[in-house]
Coordinates of C-alpha atoms and ligand atoms in Angstrom, one line a residue:
M1472 CA 71.2 58.5 64.7
K1473 CA 69.3 61.8 65.2
R1474 CA 72.7 63.4 66.0
I1475 CA 74.1 62.2 62.7
L1476 CA 71.1 63.7 60.8
L1477 CA 71.6 67.0 62.3
I1478 CA 74.6 68.6 60.7
L1479 CA 77.0 70.6 62.9
A1480 CA 76.9 74.3 62.2
V1481 CA 80.5 74.2 61.0
M1482 CA 79.6 71.8 58.2
A1483 CA 76.5 73.8 57.1
P1484 CA 78.3 75.4 54.1
V1485 CA 78.7 71.8 52.7
C1486 CA 74.9 72.0 52.2
M1487 CA 75.4 74.7 49.6
G1488 CA 76.3 72.1 47.0
M1489 CA 73.0 70.4 47.8
A1490 CA 71.1 73.5 46.8
K1491 CA 70.2 74.4 50.3
T1492 CA 70.6 78.0 51.4
E1493 CA 74.0 79.1 52.6
A1494 CA 74.5 79.1 56.4
P1495 CA 73.8 82.5 57.9
D1496 CA 76.3 84.4 59.9
I1497 CA 75.3 83.5 63.4
I1498 CA 77.7 84.4 66.1
P1499 CA 78.3 82.7 68.5
V1500 CA 77.9 79.8 66.2
P1501 CA 74.9 77.6 67.2
H1502 CA 75.4 74.1 68.5
K1503 CA 73.4 72.5 65.7
L1504 CA 72.2 74.0 62.5
E1505 CA 70.7 72.3 59.5
M1506 CA 69.9 74.3 56.4
A1507 CA 66.9 73.4 54.3
K1508 CA 65.5 74.7 51.0
G1509 CA 63.4 77.8 50.8
S1510 CA 62.6 80.7 53.0
F1511 CA 60.0 82.0 55.4
R1512 CA 58.5 85.5 54.7
M1513 CA 59.0 87.9 57.6
K1514 CA 57.5 91.1 56.0
G1515 CA 54.1 91.6 57.6
V1516 CA 54.5 88.3 59.5
S1517 CA 51.9 87.3 62.1
I1518 CA 53.6 86.6 65.4
N1519 CA 51.9 84.3 67.9
C1520 CA 52.9 84.0 71.5
D1521 CA 51.7 81.0 73.6
A1522 CA 49.6 82.1 76.5
S1523 CA 52.1 80.4 78.8
L1524 CA 54.8 82.9 78.0
D1525 CA 55.6 85.4 80.8
A1526 CA 55.1 89.1 80.4
A1527 CA 58.8 89.9 80.0
T1528 CA 59.1 87.4 77.0
V1529 CA 56.0 88.8 75.4
K1530 CA 57.4 92.3 75.8
A1531 CA 60.7 91.3 74.1
V1532 CA 58.8 89.7 71.3
R1533 CA 56.6 92.9 70.9
K1534 CA 59.7 95.0 70.8
F1535 CA 61.1 92.9 68.0
A1536 CA 57.8 93.1 66.1
D1537 CA 57.8 96.9 66.5
R1538 CA 61.3 97.1 65.1
L1539 CA 60.5 94.8 62.2
T1540 CA 57.4 96.8 61.4
L1541 CA 59.5 100.0 61.4
V1542 CA 62.4 98.8 59.3
S1543 CA 60.5 96.5 56.8
G1544 CA 57.7 99.1 56.4
K1545 CA 54.9 96.6 56.9
T1546 CA 52.9 96.0 60.1
V1547 CA 53.8 93.0 62.1
S1548 CA 51.1 91.9 64.5
V1549 CA 51.5 90.0 67.8
A1550 CA 48.7 87.9 69.1
S1551 CA 48.2 85.2 71.8
P1552 CA 45.7 82.7 70.2
V1553 CA 44.2 80.2 72.5
G1554 CA 45.6 76.7 72.2
L1555 CA 48.6 77.8 70.2
A1556 CA 51.0 75.1 71.7
R1557 CA 48.6 72.3 70.5
S1558 CA 48.1 73.9 67.0
V1559 CA 51.9 74.1 66.6
E1560 CA 52.1 70.3 67.5
T1561 CA 49.6 69.5 64.9
G1562 CA 51.1 71.7 62.2
G1563 CA 47.9 73.7 61.9
I1564 CA 49.4 77.2 62.3
K1565 CA 51.1 79.8 60.2
G1566 CA 53.4 82.6 61.2
L1567 CA 56.2 83.0 63.7
C1568 CA 55.2 81.2 66.9
F1569 CA 56.8 81.4 70.3
V1570 CA 56.0 78.4 72.5
K1571 CA 57.3 77.4 75.9
D1572 CA 59.0 74.0 76.1
A1573 CA 60.3 72.9 79.5
S1574 CA 62.5 70.3 77.8
V1575 CA 64.8 73.0 76.2
A1576 CA 68.1 73.5 78.2
P1577 CA 68.4 76.7 80.3
E1578 CA 69.1 79.7 78.0
G1579 CA 68.8 77.4 75.0
Y1580 CA 66.3 77.5 72.2
K1581 CA 65.0 75.5 69.2
L1582 CA 64.2 77.3 66.0
S1583 CA 62.3 75.4 63.3
I1584 CA 61.8 77.5 60.2
G1585 CA 59.6 76.2 57.5
K1586 CA 58.1 77.9 54.5
K1587 CA 54.7 78.5 56.2
A1588 CA 55.6 78.6 59.8
A1589 CA 58.6 79.3 62.1
V1590 CA 58.5 78.0 65.6
V1591 CA 60.7 79.1 68.5
R1592 CA 60.8 76.9 71.6
A1593 CA 62.6 77.7 74.8
S1594 CA 62.1 77.2 78.6
D1595 CA 63.1 80.6 79.9
Y1596 CA 63.4 84.2 79.1
N1597 CA 67.0 84.2 78.0
G1598 CA 66.2 81.3 75.6
F1599 CA 63.6 83.3 73.9
F1600 CA 65.7 86.4 73.9
Y1601 CA 68.6 84.6 72.3
A1602 CA 66.3 83.1 69.7
L1603 CA 65.4 86.7 68.8
Q1604 CA 69.1 87.6 68.6
T1605 CA 69.6 84.6 66.2
I1606 CA 66.6 85.6 64.1
K1607 CA 67.9 89.2 63.9
Q1608 CA 71.3 87.8 62.7
M1609 CA 69.5 86.0 59.8
L1610 CA 67.7 89.1 58.6
P1611 CA 69.1 92.1 56.6
I1612 CA 71.3 94.2 59.0
S1613 CA 68.9 97.1 58.8
I1614 CA 66.9 95.2 61.5
Y1615 CA 69.5 96.7 63.9
G1616 CA 68.6 100.2 62.8
S1617 CA 65.6 102.3 63.2
V1618 CA 64.8 103.5 59.7
Q1619 CA 62.8 101.9 57.0
S1620 CA 65.0 100.0 54.6
S1621 CA 64.4 98.4 51.2
K1622 CA 67.9 96.7 51.2
G1623 CA 67.8 92.9 51.5
K1624 CA 64.9 90.5 51.7
W1625 CA 62.8 90.2 54.8
V1626 CA 62.9 86.4 54.9
L1627 CA 64.4 83.8 57.1
P1628 CA 66.1 80.8 55.5
C1629 CA 64.4 77.5 56.2
C1630 CA 66.5 75.6 58.8
E1631 CA 66.5 73.7 62.0
I1632 CA 68.6 75.2 64.9
E1633 CA 69.1 73.5 68.3
D1634 CA 71.2 75.8 70.4
A1635 CA 72.2 76.1 74.1
P1636 CA 75.3 77.6 75.7
R1637 CA 78.4 75.6 76.6
F1638 CA 78.8 77.7 79.8
G1639 CA 76.2 79.3 82.0
Y1640 CA 78.5 82.2 83.0
R1641 CA 79.5 84.3 80.0
G1642 CA 81.0 87.4 81.4
L1643 CA 82.6 90.7 80.8
L1644 CA 84.3 92.9 83.4
L1645 CA 83.8 96.6 82.9
D1646 CA 86.2 98.8 85.0
C1647 CA 84.4 102.1 85.5
C1648 CA 86.8 103.2 88.2
R1649 CA 90.2 103.8 86.5
H1650 CA 88.1 105.8 84.1
F1651 CA 84.5 106.8 84.6
F1652 CA 82.0 106.0 81.8
S1653 CA 78.5 107.5 81.4
T1654 CA 75.4 105.5 81.9
D1655 CA 74.7 105.7 78.2
Q1656 CA 78.1 104.2 77.5
V1657 CA 77.5 101.4 80.0
K1658 CA 74.2 100.7 78.3
K1659 CA 76.0 100.6 74.9
V1660 CA 78.3 98.0 76.2
I1661 CA 75.4 96.0 77.5
D1662 CA 73.7 96.2 74.1
V1663 CA 76.5 94.7 72.3
M1664 CA 77.0 92.0 75.0
S1665 CA 73.4 91.0 74.6
M1666 CA 73.7 90.7 70.8
Y1667 CA 76.4 88.0 71.3
K1668 CA 74.6 86.2 74.1
L1669 CA 76.9 87.3 77.0
N1670 CA 74.9 87.2 80.2
R1671 CA 77.1 88.5 83.1
L1672 CA 78.4 92.1 83.5
H1673 CA 81.0 92.1 86.3
W1674 CA 80.9 95.8 87.2
H1675 CA 84.1 97.0 88.9
L1676 CA 82.7 99.9 91.0
T1677 CA 85.3 100.7 93.7
E1678 CA 89.0 101.3 93.3
D1679 CA 92.0 103.2 94.5
Q1680 CA 91.5 105.7 91.7
G1681 CA 87.7 106.2 92.2
W1682 CA 84.6 105.1 94.1
R1683 CA 81.7 105.0 91.7
I1684 CA 78.6 104.0 93.6
E1685 CA 76.4 106.1 95.9
I1686 CA 76.2 104.8 99.4
D1687 CA 73.7 106.6 101.6
K1688 CA 75.4 105.8 104.9
Y1689 CA 78.8 107.1 103.7
P1690 CA 78.2 110.1 101.5
K1691 CA 81.9 111.1 101.5
L1692 CA 82.6 108.0 99.4
T1693 CA 81.2 109.8 96.4
E1694 CA 81.7 113.5 97.5
I1695 CA 85.5 112.8 97.9
G1696 CA 86.2 109.3 96.8
A1697 CA 84.7 109.6 93.3
F1698 CA 87.1 112.3 92.1
R1699 CA 90.9 112.5 91.7
N1700 CA 93.1 115.4 91.0
G1701 CA 94.4 114.4 87.6
T1702 CA 95.8 111.2 86.1
M1703 CA 99.3 110.1 85.3
I1704 CA 100.3 110.3 81.7
R1705 CA 100.9 106.9 80.1
R1706 CA 103.5 105.2 82.1
E1707 CA 105.3 108.4 83.1
W1708 CA 105.6 108.0 86.9
G1709 CA 105.2 111.3 88.7
S1710 CA 103.4 113.0 85.8
N1711 CA 99.8 114.3 86.1
D1712 CA 97.6 115.6 83.3
G1713 CA 96.2 118.2 85.6
I1714 CA 92.6 117.3 84.7
R1715 CA 90.3 116.4 87.6
H1716 CA 88.6 113.1 86.7
G1717 CA 85.6 111.4 88.3
G1718 CA 82.0 110.6 88.6
Y1719 CA 79.7 108.1 90.1
Y1720 CA 76.4 106.4 89.7
T1721 CA 73.4 107.3 91.8
K1722 CA 71.3 104.6 93.2
D1723 CA 68.5 105.4 90.7
Q1724 CA 71.0 105.2 87.8
I1725 CA 72.2 101.8 89.0
R1726 CA 68.6 100.5 89.3
D1727 CA 67.9 101.8 85.8
I1728 CA 71.0 100.0 84.4
V1729 CA 70.2 96.8 86.3
A1730 CA 66.7 96.7 84.7
Y1731 CA 68.1 97.7 81.3
A1732 CA 70.6 94.7 81.5
A1733 CA 67.9 92.3 82.7
E1734 CA 65.8 93.0 79.7
R1735 CA 68.8 92.1 77.6
G1736 CA 69.3 88.8 79.5
I1737 CA 72.2 90.1 81.5
T1738 CA 72.8 89.9 85.3
I1739 CA 75.1 92.5 86.7
I1740 CA 77.5 91.4 89.4
P1741 CA 78.8 94.3 91.4
E1742 CA 82.4 94.2 92.7
V1743 CA 83.4 96.0 95.9
D1744 CA 87.1 95.3 95.9
M1745 CA 88.4 94.7 99.5
P1746 CA 90.4 94.9 101.7
G1747 CA 93.0 96.2 99.2
H1748 CA 92.3 98.6 96.3
M1749 CA 90.4 100.8 98.9
V1750 CA 92.4 104.1 98.7
A1751 CA 89.4 106.1 97.5
A1752 CA 87.5 104.9 100.5
L1753 CA 90.4 105.7 102.8
A1754 CA 90.7 109.2 101.3
S1755 CA 87.0 109.6 102.1
Y1756 CA 87.1 108.1 105.6
P1757 CA 90.8 108.1 106.9
E1758 CA 89.7 106.5 110.1
L1759 CA 89.4 103.2 108.2
G1760 CA 93.2 103.1 107.7
C1761 CA 96.0 101.5 109.6
A1762 CA 98.2 103.2 112.3
G1763 CA 101.0 105.3 110.7
S1764 CA 99.3 105.2 107.2
G1765 CA 98.1 108.2 105.4
P1766 CA 97.6 110.9 104.5
Y1767 CA 95.3 109.5 101.9
E1768 CA 94.5 110.9 98.4
V1769 CA 92.4 109.3 95.7
L1770 CA 95.2 107.9 93.5
T1771 CA 96.2 109.7 90.4
Y1772 CA 98.5 106.9 89.3
W1773 CA 98.2 103.1 88.6
G1774 CA 99.7 100.1 90.3
V1775 CA 99.0 98.5 93.7
S1776 CA 99.1 100.8 96.7
K1777 CA 100.5 99.7 100.1
Q1778 CA 97.6 101.4 101.8
V1779 CA 94.9 99.0 103.0
L1780 CA 91.8 99.0 105.3
N1781 CA 92.4 98.3 108.9
V1782 CA 90.4 95.1 109.2
G1783 CA 91.5 94.7 112.8
K1784 CA 88.9 97.3 113.8
E1785 CA 85.3 96.3 114.2
S1786 CA 84.3 99.7 112.9
T1787 CA 86.0 98.9 109.6
M1788 CA 84.2 95.6 109.3
K1789 CA 80.9 97.4 110.1
F1790 CA 81.7 99.8 107.3
L1791 CA 82.3 96.9 104.8
E1792 CA 79.0 95.3 105.9
D1793 CA 77.1 98.5 105.6
V1794 CA 78.4 99.2 102.2
C1795 CA 77.9 95.7 100.9
S1796 CA 74.3 95.7 102.3
E1797 CA 73.4 98.8 100.3
V1798 CA 75.1 97.5 97.3
A1799 CA 73.5 94.0 97.5
D1800 CA 70.1 95.7 97.7
L1801 CA 70.6 97.2 94.3
F1802 CA 71.6 94.1 92.5
P1803 CA 69.1 91.2 92.4
G1804 CA 71.6 88.6 91.1
E1805 CA 72.8 85.6 93.3
Y1806 CA 76.5 86.7 93.1
F1807 CA 78.5 89.4 94.8
N1808 CA 82.1 90.0 94.0
I1809 CA 84.3 90.9 97.0
G1810 CA 87.5 91.3 95.0
G1811 CA 90.3 90.2 97.3
D1812 CA 93.1 90.7 94.7
E1813 CA 96.5 92.3 95.3
C1814 CA 95.8 93.0 98.9
P1815 CA 98.9 94.6 100.4
R1816 CA 99.5 93.2 103.9
D1817 CA 102.4 95.1 105.2
E1818 CA 100.6 97.7 107.1
W1819 CA 98.8 94.9 109.0
K1820 CA 102.2 93.7 110.3
T1821 CA 102.7 96.8 112.4
D1822 CA 99.1 98.0 113.1
P1823 CA 98.2 97.3 116.7
D1824 CA 94.4 96.5 115.9
C1825 CA 95.3 94.0 113.2
Q1826 CA 97.9 92.3 115.3
A1827 CA 95.4 92.2 118.2
K1828 CA 92.9 90.7 115.8
I1829 CA 95.4 88.1 114.7
K1830 CA 96.1 87.2 118.2
E1831 CA 92.5 87.0 119.2
L1832 CA 91.7 84.8 116.2
G1833 CA 94.7 82.6 117.0
L1834 CA 96.1 83.1 113.4
V1835 CA 99.6 81.8 112.8
S1836 CA 102.2 82.0 110.1
D1837 CA 103.2 78.6 108.6
E1838 CA 104.5 77.2 105.4
K1839 CA 101.0 77.5 103.8
A1840 CA 100.2 81.1 104.7
S1841 CA 101.2 84.1 106.8
A1842 CA 99.1 85.2 109.7
E1843 CA 98.3 88.3 107.7
A1844 CA 97.1 86.2 104.7
R1845 CA 94.9 84.4 107.2
L1846 CA 93.6 87.8 108.4
Q1847 CA 92.4 88.3 104.8
N1848 CA 90.7 84.9 105.0
Y1849 CA 88.9 86.1 108.0
V1850 CA 87.7 89.2 106.1
T1851 CA 86.6 87.0 103.2
A1852 CA 84.8 84.4 105.4
R1853 CA 83.1 87.1 107.4
M1854 CA 81.9 88.9 104.3
Q1855 CA 80.8 85.6 102.8
K1856 CA 78.7 84.9 105.9
F1857 CA 77.3 88.4 105.9
L1858 CA 76.4 88.4 102.3
A1859 CA 74.8 85.0 102.7
T1860 CA 72.4 86.8 105.0
K1861 CA 71.5 89.0 102.0
G1862 CA 71.0 86.0 99.8
K1863 CA 74.3 86.4 98.0
K1864 CA 77.2 84.0 97.2
I1865 CA 80.6 85.4 96.8
I1866 CA 83.1 85.5 94.0
G1867 CA 86.7 86.6 94.5
W1868 CA 89.9 86.9 92.6
D1869 CA 92.2 83.9 92.9
E1870 CA 94.2 85.4 95.8
I1871 CA 91.2 84.4 98.0
L1872 CA 92.5 80.8 97.8
E1873 CA 95.7 81.8 99.8
G1874 CA 95.2 80.3 103.3
E1875 CA 91.8 78.9 103.9
L1876 CA 88.6 79.5 101.9
A1877 CA 85.3 78.7 103.2
E1878 CA 83.0 76.3 101.2
G1879 CA 80.7 77.9 98.7
A1880 CA 83.0 80.7 97.4
T1881 CA 83.6 81.0 93.7
V1882 CA 87.2 81.8 92.5
M1883 CA 87.9 83.9 89.5
S1884 CA 91.1 82.8 88.0
W1885 CA 93.1 85.7 86.6
R1886 CA 96.8 85.0 87.3
G1887 CA 96.7 82.5 84.4
T1888 CA 94.8 79.3 84.8
K1889 CA 96.5 77.7 87.8
G1890 CA 94.3 79.3 90.4
G1891 CA 91.2 78.0 88.7
I1892 CA 92.7 74.5 88.3
K1893 CA 93.7 74.4 92.0
A1894 CA 90.4 75.8 93.2
A1895 CA 88.4 73.3 91.1
S1896 CA 90.5 70.4 92.5
M1897 CA 89.5 71.6 96.0
G1898 CA 85.9 71.6 95.1
F1899 CA 85.3 75.3 94.4
D1900 CA 83.4 76.6 91.4
V1901 CA 85.5 78.8 89.1
I1902 CA 85.2 81.4 86.5
M1903 CA 88.1 81.5 84.1
S1904 CA 89.5 84.9 83.1
P1905 CA 93.2 84.2 82.7
N1906 CA 95.1 87.4 81.9
N1907 CA 97.1 85.9 79.1
Y1908 CA 93.9 85.1 77.1
C1909 CA 91.1 87.2 78.6
Y1910 CA 92.5 90.6 79.5
I1911 CA 91.3 92.8 76.8
D1912 CA 93.1 95.9 78.1
H1913 CA 96.1 94.2 76.6
C1914 CA 97.3 95.2 73.1
Q1915 CA 95.5 93.5 70.1
S1916 CA 98.7 93.2 68.1
T1917 CA 102.2 91.9 68.9
D1918 CA 103.4 95.0 67.0
L1919 CA 102.8 97.3 70.0
E1920 CA 103.9 100.4 68.1
S1921 CA 101.2 100.0 65.6
E1922 CA 98.5 100.1 68.3
P1923 CA 97.2 102.9 70.6
F1924 CA 99.1 103.0 73.9
C1925 CA 98.0 100.2 76.1
I1926 CA 99.0 98.2 79.2
S1927 CA 101.2 95.5 77.4
K1928 CA 104.8 96.4 77.7
T1929 CA 106.1 93.5 75.6
P1930 CA 104.8 91.7 72.5
D1931 CA 104.3 88.5 74.4
R1932 CA 101.6 90.3 76.5
A1933 CA 99.4 91.0 73.5
V1934 CA 96.0 89.4 73.4
T1935 CA 95.3 89.2 69.7
L1936 CA 91.9 88.1 68.4
E1937 CA 93.4 84.8 67.4
K1938 CA 94.9 84.2 70.9
L1939 CA 91.7 84.9 72.7
Y1940 CA 89.7 82.9 70.2
G1941 CA 92.1 80.0 70.7
Y1942 CA 91.5 79.8 74.5
E1943 CA 90.2 76.4 75.6
P1944 CA 88.9 76.6 79.2
Y1945 CA 89.2 72.9 79.9
T1946 CA 92.9 72.9 79.3
G1947 CA 94.7 71.8 82.4
F1948 CA 91.6 70.6 84.1
P1949 CA 91.2 66.9 84.8
E1950 CA 87.9 65.7 83.5
E1951 CA 86.4 65.1 86.9
D1952 CA 86.9 68.8 87.9
R1953 CA 85.5 70.4 84.7
H1954 CA 82.0 70.7 86.0
H1955 CA 83.3 73.3 88.4
I1956 CA 84.0 75.8 85.6
L1957 CA 81.0 78.0 85.5
G1958 CA 82.2 79.9 82.6
V1959 CA 84.7 82.4 81.1
Q1960 CA 85.0 86.2 81.4
A1961 CA 87.0 88.9 79.6
N1962 CA 88.3 91.8 81.6
L1963 CA 88.3 95.3 80.3
W1964 CA 90.4 97.3 82.8
T1965 CA 90.7 100.9 82.0
E1966 CA 93.9 102.4 83.3
F1967 CA 94.9 103.4 79.8
I1968 CA 91.4 103.6 78.3
G1969 CA 90.0 107.0 78.9
T1970 CA 87.4 107.5 76.1
P1971 CA 84.3 105.7 74.9
E1972 CA 85.9 105.2 71.4
Y1973 CA 89.0 103.5 72.8
L1974 CA 86.9 101.4 75.1
E1975 CA 84.9 100.1 72.1
Y1976 CA 88.1 99.7 70.2
M1977 CA 89.5 97.4 72.9
L1978 CA 86.2 95.6 73.3
L1979 CA 85.4 94.8 69.7
P1980 CA 85.9 92.6 67.9
R1981 CA 87.5 90.6 70.7
M1982 CA 84.3 90.4 72.7
I1983 CA 82.7 88.8 69.6
A1984 CA 85.4 86.1 69.4
L1985 CA 85.0 85.6 73.2
S1986 CA 81.3 84.9 72.7
E1987 CA 82.2 81.7 70.8
V1988 CA 84.6 80.6 73.6
Q1989 CA 81.8 81.0 76.1
W1990 CA 78.9 79.7 74.1
S1991 CA 80.0 77.4 71.3
R1992 CA 81.3 73.9 71.2
P1993 CA 85.1 74.0 70.7
E1994 CA 84.9 71.8 67.6
S1995 CA 82.6 74.4 66.0
K1996 CA 85.2 77.2 66.3
D1997 CA 86.8 78.2 63.1
I1998 CA 88.9 81.4 62.9
N1999 CA 88.4 81.7 59.1
R2000 CA 84.7 81.6 59.4
L2001 CA 84.7 84.1 62.3
R2002 CA 87.0 86.5 60.3
K2003 CA 84.7 86.3 57.3
S2004 CA 81.6 86.8 59.4
L2005 CA 83.2 89.8 61.1
E2006 CA 84.2 91.4 57.8
T2007 CA 80.9 90.8 55.9
H2008 CA 78.3 90.8 58.7
E2009 CA 79.4 92.0 62.2
F2010 CA 81.4 95.0 61.2
P2011 CA 78.5 96.4 59.1
I2012 CA 76.2 95.9 62.1
L2013 CA 78.7 97.7 64.3
D2014 CA 79.0 100.5 61.8
L2015 CA 75.2 100.9 61.7
L2016 CA 75.0 101.0 65.5
G2017 CA 77.9 103.5 65.8
Y2018 CA 80.4 101.3 67.6
N2019 CA 84.2 101.8 67.2
Y2020 CA 86.1 98.6 66.7
R2021 CA 89.5 97.4 65.6
R2022 CA 89.9 96.2 62.0
L2023 CA 91.3 92.7 61.3
D2024 CA 94.9 92.2 60.4
K2025 CA 95.3 91.3 56.8
Ligands
ACM722 C1 93.3 91.9 88.7 O1 93.6 92.0 87.5 N1 94.0 92.5 89.6 C2 92.3 91.0 89.2

């Protein structure tokens, strides 16, 4: 009955005819939203935080209060009155109140806005942080700026919102290897992720074309591996633009970005891609390579190299453990991505160390997998065990399913959805980032000529806003396996994305559409509502914040 009384967000505009306020542009659209008559005054509002709130939450609320003070021109105070939770229950309180409520779902929030009081309830930091994002979306867009503005009314519409994410993992991959991006640019990406309630940044930090993270024990990884002698031009094999390209993040910069992300509700998951995609490491330490391979050079062109780590040597495994140990120490989250995609195994077939290891481990080729694929399983399992000693669980691309995969690994399905479907049927958790929906390095229009040069060679490889928005993660999963889907991620690979402006163009507005795939209920999705919101609300916000983005097709 209660459910019937609460009107789904998509139906909220119906309320207009009943003289209730029009539903605000909240993206991702909340689970439940019921509009009411009237509004709550935010100019000079008193904010009250329950004493049970943690310091980080109070800091986030204060930051919001400071911004509101600045842009509205009237001081907003923050206090922690004794017995606030009880006063809220009895209705004897005014102002904007933040109260802890253990019954609210993780990352969810309840927002009850009346004419005299507005109450935010959540059970954790992200819940309160997301309530603040929703509140900002209901205010004049100058709340996103940092100058006083007389435009718009500093009020919130009276309403009841009950919101919580559909998926706990709402990710974006940022490839800072194919092209390096400054710490400021990474933070700018984190900022816009947090506005739309994404909570995982999968940071691709090692590649054939560049190693991007400082490792104390192996300084040549950044002295040599972080720079390449030019970059191929478009898809012109054999070409080189002659411009040395590179860069890396120091440990202090990484710590700073991790903390910056955490304040915005985002956990960063590092990826050290192994045992393929390691040419930059091989160029730095050639002794990690296979017999007869080399010479090595940080790659200046795209594609999958045949050069691979010599995992038959104990010293190579020690290298991987040392690197992962230093990386794990920098990232407090529970997951560590070990890559595992597109691993070329030909060099292992002739390398004496690898063949000796295969023999020692008793690995055989059969109809299910080759001995070399099983050698990769050995690397995966060994790193999984090692990272467990550092308190980490592993994620790997869907190739890690080939052969045997040890219990507890999470599979990232990128070659379509079949890897994810298979992994879930075997009892593994999965993250869905199928390339035909979630690869946002692909062109945004089927009219490829009308777009900047991108990785899509044919129109069917385009990932339009509508295509991405139409992705339904449950498709193909039997009901009993769906609980294994941790969430959805879009991947922003950067082979052909060399500037911050183009990076943002490829990210936006598709990431905003993605946020509803990740957060909202499928029945609440509505492309027409989304398009209208983008045009009238999100694009002006992006303009104000200085983001580049792709306009909508007419
Ligand atoms: C991938 O796109 N190679 C994971």
